[in-house]
Coordinates of C-alpha atoms in Angstrom, one line a residue:
X1 CA 40.0 15.1 27.3
X2 CA 42.7 12.4 27.5
X3 CA 40.1 9.7 28.0
X4 CA 38.3 10.8 24.9
X5 CA 41.4 10.8 22.9
X6 CA 42.3 7.3 24.1
X7 CA 38.9 5.9 23.2
X8 CA 38.9 7.3 19.7
X9 CA 41.1 4.6 18.2
X10 CA 39.0 1.9 19.8
X11 CA 35.8 3.5 18.4
X12 CA 37.4 3.6 14.9
X13 CA 38.4 -0.1 15.2
X14 CA 34.8 -1.0 16.2
X15 CA 33.4 1.0 13.3
X16 CA 35.8 -0.7 10.9
X17 CA 34.9 -4.2 12.2
X18 CA 31.2 -3.4 11.8
X19 CA 31.7 -2.3 8.2
X20 CA 33.7 -5.4 7.4
X21 CA 30.9 -7.5 8.9
X22 CA 28.3 -5.6 6.9
X23 CA 30.3 -6.3 3.7
X24 CA 30.4 -10.0 4.5
X25 CA 26.6 -10.2 4.7
X26 CA 24.6 -11.3 1.7
X27 CA 22.8 -8.6 -0.3
X28 CA 19.2 -8.1 0.6
X29 CA 17.8 -9.3 -2.8
X30 CA 19.7 -12.6 -2.3
X31 CA 18.2 -13.0 1.2
X32 CA 14.7 -12.2 -0.1
X33 CA 15.0 -14.8 -2.9
X34 CA 16.4 -17.3 -0.5
X35 CA 13.4 -16.9 1.9
X36 CA 10.9 -17.2 -1.0
X37 CA 12.6 -20.4 -2.3
X38 CA 12.5 -21.8 1.2
X39 CA 8.8 -21.0 1.5
X40 CA 8.1 -22.6 -1.8
X41 CA 10.1 -25.7 -0.9
X42 CA 8.2 -26.0 2.4
X43 CA 4.9 -25.6 0.5
X44 CA 5.8 -28.4 -1.9
X45 CA 7.1 -30.6 0.9
X46 CA 3.8 -30.2 2.8
X47 CA 1.9 -31.2 -0.4
X48 CA 4.0 -34.3 -0.9
X49 CA 3.6 -35.3 2.7
X50 CA -0.2 -34.7 2.3
X51 CA -0.3 -32.4 5.3
X52 CA -2.3 -29.8 3.4
X53 CA -5.9 -30.2 2.1
X54 CA -6.1 -32.5 -0.9
X55 CA -7.4 -29.6 -3.1
X56 CA -4.1 -27.6 -2.5
X57 CA -2.1 -27.6 -5.7
X58 CA 1.7 -28.0 -5.7
X59 CA 4.2 -25.4 -6.6
X60 CA 4.9 -26.8 -10.1
X61 CA 1.1 -27.0 -10.9
X62 CA 0.7 -23.3 -9.9
X63 CA 3.7 -22.3 -12.0
X64 CA 2.3 -24.1 -15.0
X65 CA -1.1 -22.3 -14.5
X66 CA 0.7 -19.0 -14.3
X67 CA 2.4 -19.6 -17.6
X68 CA -0.9 -20.6 -19.2
X69 CA -2.6 -17.5 -17.9
X70 CA 0.2 -15.2 -19.3
X71 CA -0.6 -16.4 -22.8
X72 CA -4.4 -16.2 -22.4
X73 CA -6.1 -13.1 -23.8
X74 CA -9.1 -13.7 -21.3
X75 CA -6.7 -13.4 -18.4
X76 CA -5.4 -10.0 -19.6
X77 CA -8.9 -8.7 -20.1
X78 CA -9.8 -9.8 -16.5
X79 CA -6.7 -8.2 -15.2
X80 CA -7.4 -5.0 -17.0
X81 CA -11.0 -4.9 -15.6
X82 CA -9.7 -5.3 -12.0
X83 CA -6.7 -3.0 -12.3
X84 CA -8.7 -0.2 -14.1
X85 CA -11.4 -0.2 -11.4
X86 CA -8.7 -0.3 -8.6
X87 CA -6.7 2.5 -10.2
X88 CA -9.7 4.9 -10.9
X89 CA -11.2 4.3 -7.5
X90 CA -7.8 4.8 -5.8
X91 CA -7.2 8.1 -7.6
X92 CA -10.6 9.5 -6.8
X93 CA -10.3 8.4 -3.2
X94 CA -6.9 10.0 -2.8
X95 CA -8.0 13.3 -4.3
X96 CA -11.1 13.5 -2.2
X97 CA -9.3 12.4 1.0
X98 CA -6.5 14.9 0.6
X99 CA -8.8 17.8 0.1
X100 CA -11.1 16.8 3.0
X101 CA -8.2 15.9 5.3
X102 CA -6.5 19.2 4.7
X103 CA -9.7 21.1 5.4
X104 CA -10.4 19.1 8.6
X105 CA -6.8 19.1 9.8
X106 CA -6.3 22.8 9.4
X107 CA -9.2 23.7 11.8
X108 CA -9.3 22.5 15.4
X109 CA -13.1 22.7 15.6
X110 CA -13.4 20.6 12.5
X111 CA -11.0 18.0 13.9
X112 CA -12.9 17.7 17.2
X113 CA -16.3 17.6 15.6
X114 CA -15.3 14.9 13.0
X115 CA -13.1 12.7 15.2
X116 CA -15.9 10.2 16.0
X117 CA -17.0 10.1 12.3
X118 CA -13.4 9.4 11.1
X119 CA -12.9 6.6 13.7
X120 CA -16.2 5.0 12.8
X121 CA -15.5 5.3 9.0
X122 CA -12.1 3.6 9.2
X123 CA -13.5 0.8 11.4
X124 CA -16.6 0.1 9.3
X125 CA -16.3 -3.0 7.1
X126 CA -16.6 -1.6 3.6
X127 CA -17.5 -5.0 2.0
X128 CA -20.6 -5.0 4.0
X129 CA -22.0 -2.3 1.7
X130 CA -21.8 -4.5 -1.4
X131 CA -25.5 -5.5 -1.4
X132 CA -26.5 -1.8 -1.1
X133 CA -24.2 -0.7 -3.9
X134 CA -25.2 -3.6 -6.1
X135 CA -28.8 -2.7 -5.6
X136 CA -28.1 0.9 -6.8
X137 CA -25.5 0.3 -9.6
X138 CA -25.7 -3.5 -10.3
X139 CA -22.6 -5.6 -10.9
X140 CA -20.9 -3.1 -13.1
X141 CA -17.5 -1.4 -13.3
X142 CA -18.9 1.7 -11.6
X143 CA -19.9 -0.5 -8.6
X144 CA -16.4 -1.7 -8.2
X145 CA -15.0 1.8 -8.4
X146 CA -17.4 3.1 -5.8
X147 CA -16.4 0.2 -3.4
X148 CA -12.7 1.0 -4.0
X149 CA -13.3 4.7 -3.2
X150 CA -15.1 3.8 0.0
X151 CA -12.3 1.5 1.1
X152 CA -9.3 3.7 0.1
X153 CA -10.7 7.0 1.3
X154 CA -10.3 6.4 5.1
X155 CA -6.6 5.6 5.3
X156 CA -5.7 8.7 3.2
X157 CA -8.0 11.1 5.0
X158 CA -6.8 10.0 8.4
X159 CA -3.2 10.3 7.5
X160 CA -3.8 13.7 5.9
X161 CA -5.6 15.0 9.0
X162 CA -2.7 13.8 11.2
X163 CA -0.1 15.4 8.9
X164 CA -1.9 18.8 8.5
X165 CA -2.3 19.2 12.3
X166 CA 1.4 18.6 13.0
X167 CA 2.5 22.0 11.8
X168 CA 4.3 24.0 14.4
X169 CA 2.0 26.8 15.6
X170 CA 5.0 29.2 15.5
X171 CA 5.3 28.7 11.8
X172 CA 1.6 29.5 11.4
X173 CA 2.0 32.7 13.5
X174 CA 5.0 33.8 11.5
X175 CA 3.1 33.3 8.2
X176 CA 0.2 35.2 9.5
X177 CA 2.4 38.0 10.7
X178 CA 3.8 38.4 7.2
X179 CA 0.3 38.3 5.9
X180 CA 0.9 35.3 3.7
X181 CA -1.9 34.7 1.2
X182 CA -4.1 31.7 1.9
X183 CA -3.1 29.9 -1.3
X184 CA 0.6 30.4 -0.6
X185 CA 0.0 29.3 3.0
X186 CA -1.6 26.1 1.8
X187 CA 1.0 25.1 -0.9
X188 CA 4.1 26.3 0.9
X189 CA 3.4 25.6 4.6
X190 CA 0.5 23.2 5.2
X191 CA 0.8 20.8 2.3
X192 CA 4.6 20.3 2.5
X193 CA 4.3 19.6 6.2
X194 CA 1.6 17.0 5.7
X195 CA 3.1 15.3 2.6
X196 CA 5.1 12.6 4.5
X197 CA 1.8 11.5 6.2
X198 CA -0.2 11.8 3.0
X199 CA 2.4 9.6 1.2
X200 CA 2.0 6.9 3.8
X201 CA -1.8 6.9 3.4
X202 CA -1.6 6.9 -0.4
X203 CA 0.8 3.9 -0.3
X204 CA -1.4 1.9 2.1
X205 CA -4.5 2.6 0.1
X206 CA -2.8 1.6 -3.2
X207 CA -2.3 -1.9 -1.8
X208 CA -5.9 -2.0 -0.6
X209 CA -7.3 -0.9 -3.9
X210 CA -6.5 -4.1 -5.9
X211 CA -7.4 -6.3 -2.9
X212 CA -10.8 -4.6 -2.6
X213 CA -11.5 -4.7 -6.3
X214 CA -10.7 -8.5 -6.4
X215 CA -12.7 -9.1 -3.2
X216 CA -15.7 -7.3 -4.6
X217 CA -15.5 -9.3 -7.8
X218 CA -15.4 -12.6 -5.8
X219 CA -18.5 -11.6 -3.8
X220 CA -20.5 -9.9 -6.5
X221 CA -19.3 -11.9 -9.6
X222 CA -18.5 -8.8 -11.4
X223 CA -16.1 -9.3 -14.3
X224 CA -12.4 -9.4 -13.3
X225 CA -9.8 -11.5 -11.6
X226 CA -12.2 -12.2 -8.7
X227 CA -14.8 -13.7 -10.9
X228 CA -12.1 -15.9 -12.6
X229 CA -11.0 -17.1 -9.2
X230 CA -14.6 -18.1 -8.3
X231 CA -15.0 -19.9 -11.6
X232 CA -11.8 -21.8 -11.1
X233 CA -12.9 -22.8 -7.7
X234 CA -16.3 -24.0 -8.9
X235 CA -14.5 -26.0 -11.6
X236 CA -12.1 -27.5 -9.1
X237 CA -9.2 -25.9 -10.9
X238 CA -7.4 -24.8 -7.8
X239 CA -4.1 -24.2 -9.6
X240 CA -5.8 -21.6 -11.8
X241 CA -7.4 -20.0 -8.7
X242 CA -4.0 -19.8 -7.0
X243 CA -2.4 -18.4 -10.1
X244 CA -5.0 -15.6 -10.3
X245 CA -4.4 -14.8 -6.6
X246 CA -0.7 -14.7 -7.3
X247 CA -1.1 -12.0 -10.0
X248 CA -3.4 -10.0 -7.7
X249 CA -0.8 -10.0 -5.0
X250 CA 2.0 -9.4 -7.4
X251 CA 0.3 -6.3 -8.8
X252 CA -0.3 -4.9 -5.3
X253 CA 3.3 -5.5 -4.3
X254 CA 4.6 -3.9 -7.4
X255 CA 2.5 -0.8 -7.0
X256 CA 3.5 -0.5 -3.3
X257 CA 7.2 -0.8 -4.3
X258 CA 7.0 1.9 -6.9
X259 CA 5.2 4.3 -4.6
X260 CA 7.8 3.7 -1.9
X261 CA 10.6 4.5 -4.3
X262 CA 8.8 7.6 -5.5
X263 CA 8.2 8.7 -1.9
X264 CA 11.9 8.3 -1.1
X265 CA 12.8 10.4 -4.1
X266 CA 10.2 13.1 -3.9
X267 CA 10.4 13.4 -0.1
X268 CA 14.1 13.1 0.3
X269 CA 14.2 16.4 2.2
X270 CA 12.0 14.8 4.9
X271 CA 14.4 11.8 5.3
X272 CA 17.4 14.1 5.5
X273 CA 15.7 16.2 8.1
X274 CA 15.1 13.1 10.2
X275 CA 18.8 12.1 9.9

């Protein structure tokens, strides 16, 4: 007891020193901006030293292209075509995957019988299906939506299955003992238990959606940012190509950030439980 009492002031002193050191550190946004600036500086230095391919534009050229795209109506139309296909396909994929994942995860026989199919589906290169889908639907907006659905379905369904099977069997037995209705069992027991896993899958698939939509446009020449990137490359306008890539990445990052904040707010109970 005396040893514990003697060590308490020392522990308090260590905690105080750590807090002071933490206050002396730079805020995270400042560190992020500093890293980005260093990367841009390194990029421009490599261009000046001619250590990159000659077609690689400099930072200032890309920034100028970004400004020109912002004031271009054609760019906003292309952005809308890519974003709308990505969003619609992502929503459809999430809804289907959550329903299918909950049905599979809540039944041990279904989990065992579909495990190989799920592993195969998430390993299959979705872009390899582009020729088949183009043959059926042509280079249309519907084709892009289908490709996004096929790509985004697997991360969400796998996470949903993992989340729905993590329920404590004792909780299931208690709910059955009290004869809980199936609908109440689903919305009050199974779904809340699986939500943290589902949120992770939804966030991962959101970042994939815009990347898949743009990739499909590059390969199929469907209208959108991907087609604009290809046209810029064909015209040797590499700064415009990089600027379009920048906006595609920026949109994916922004969506992921918003979903992460929403997840922290809506699933705060899960984070508190972990603490």
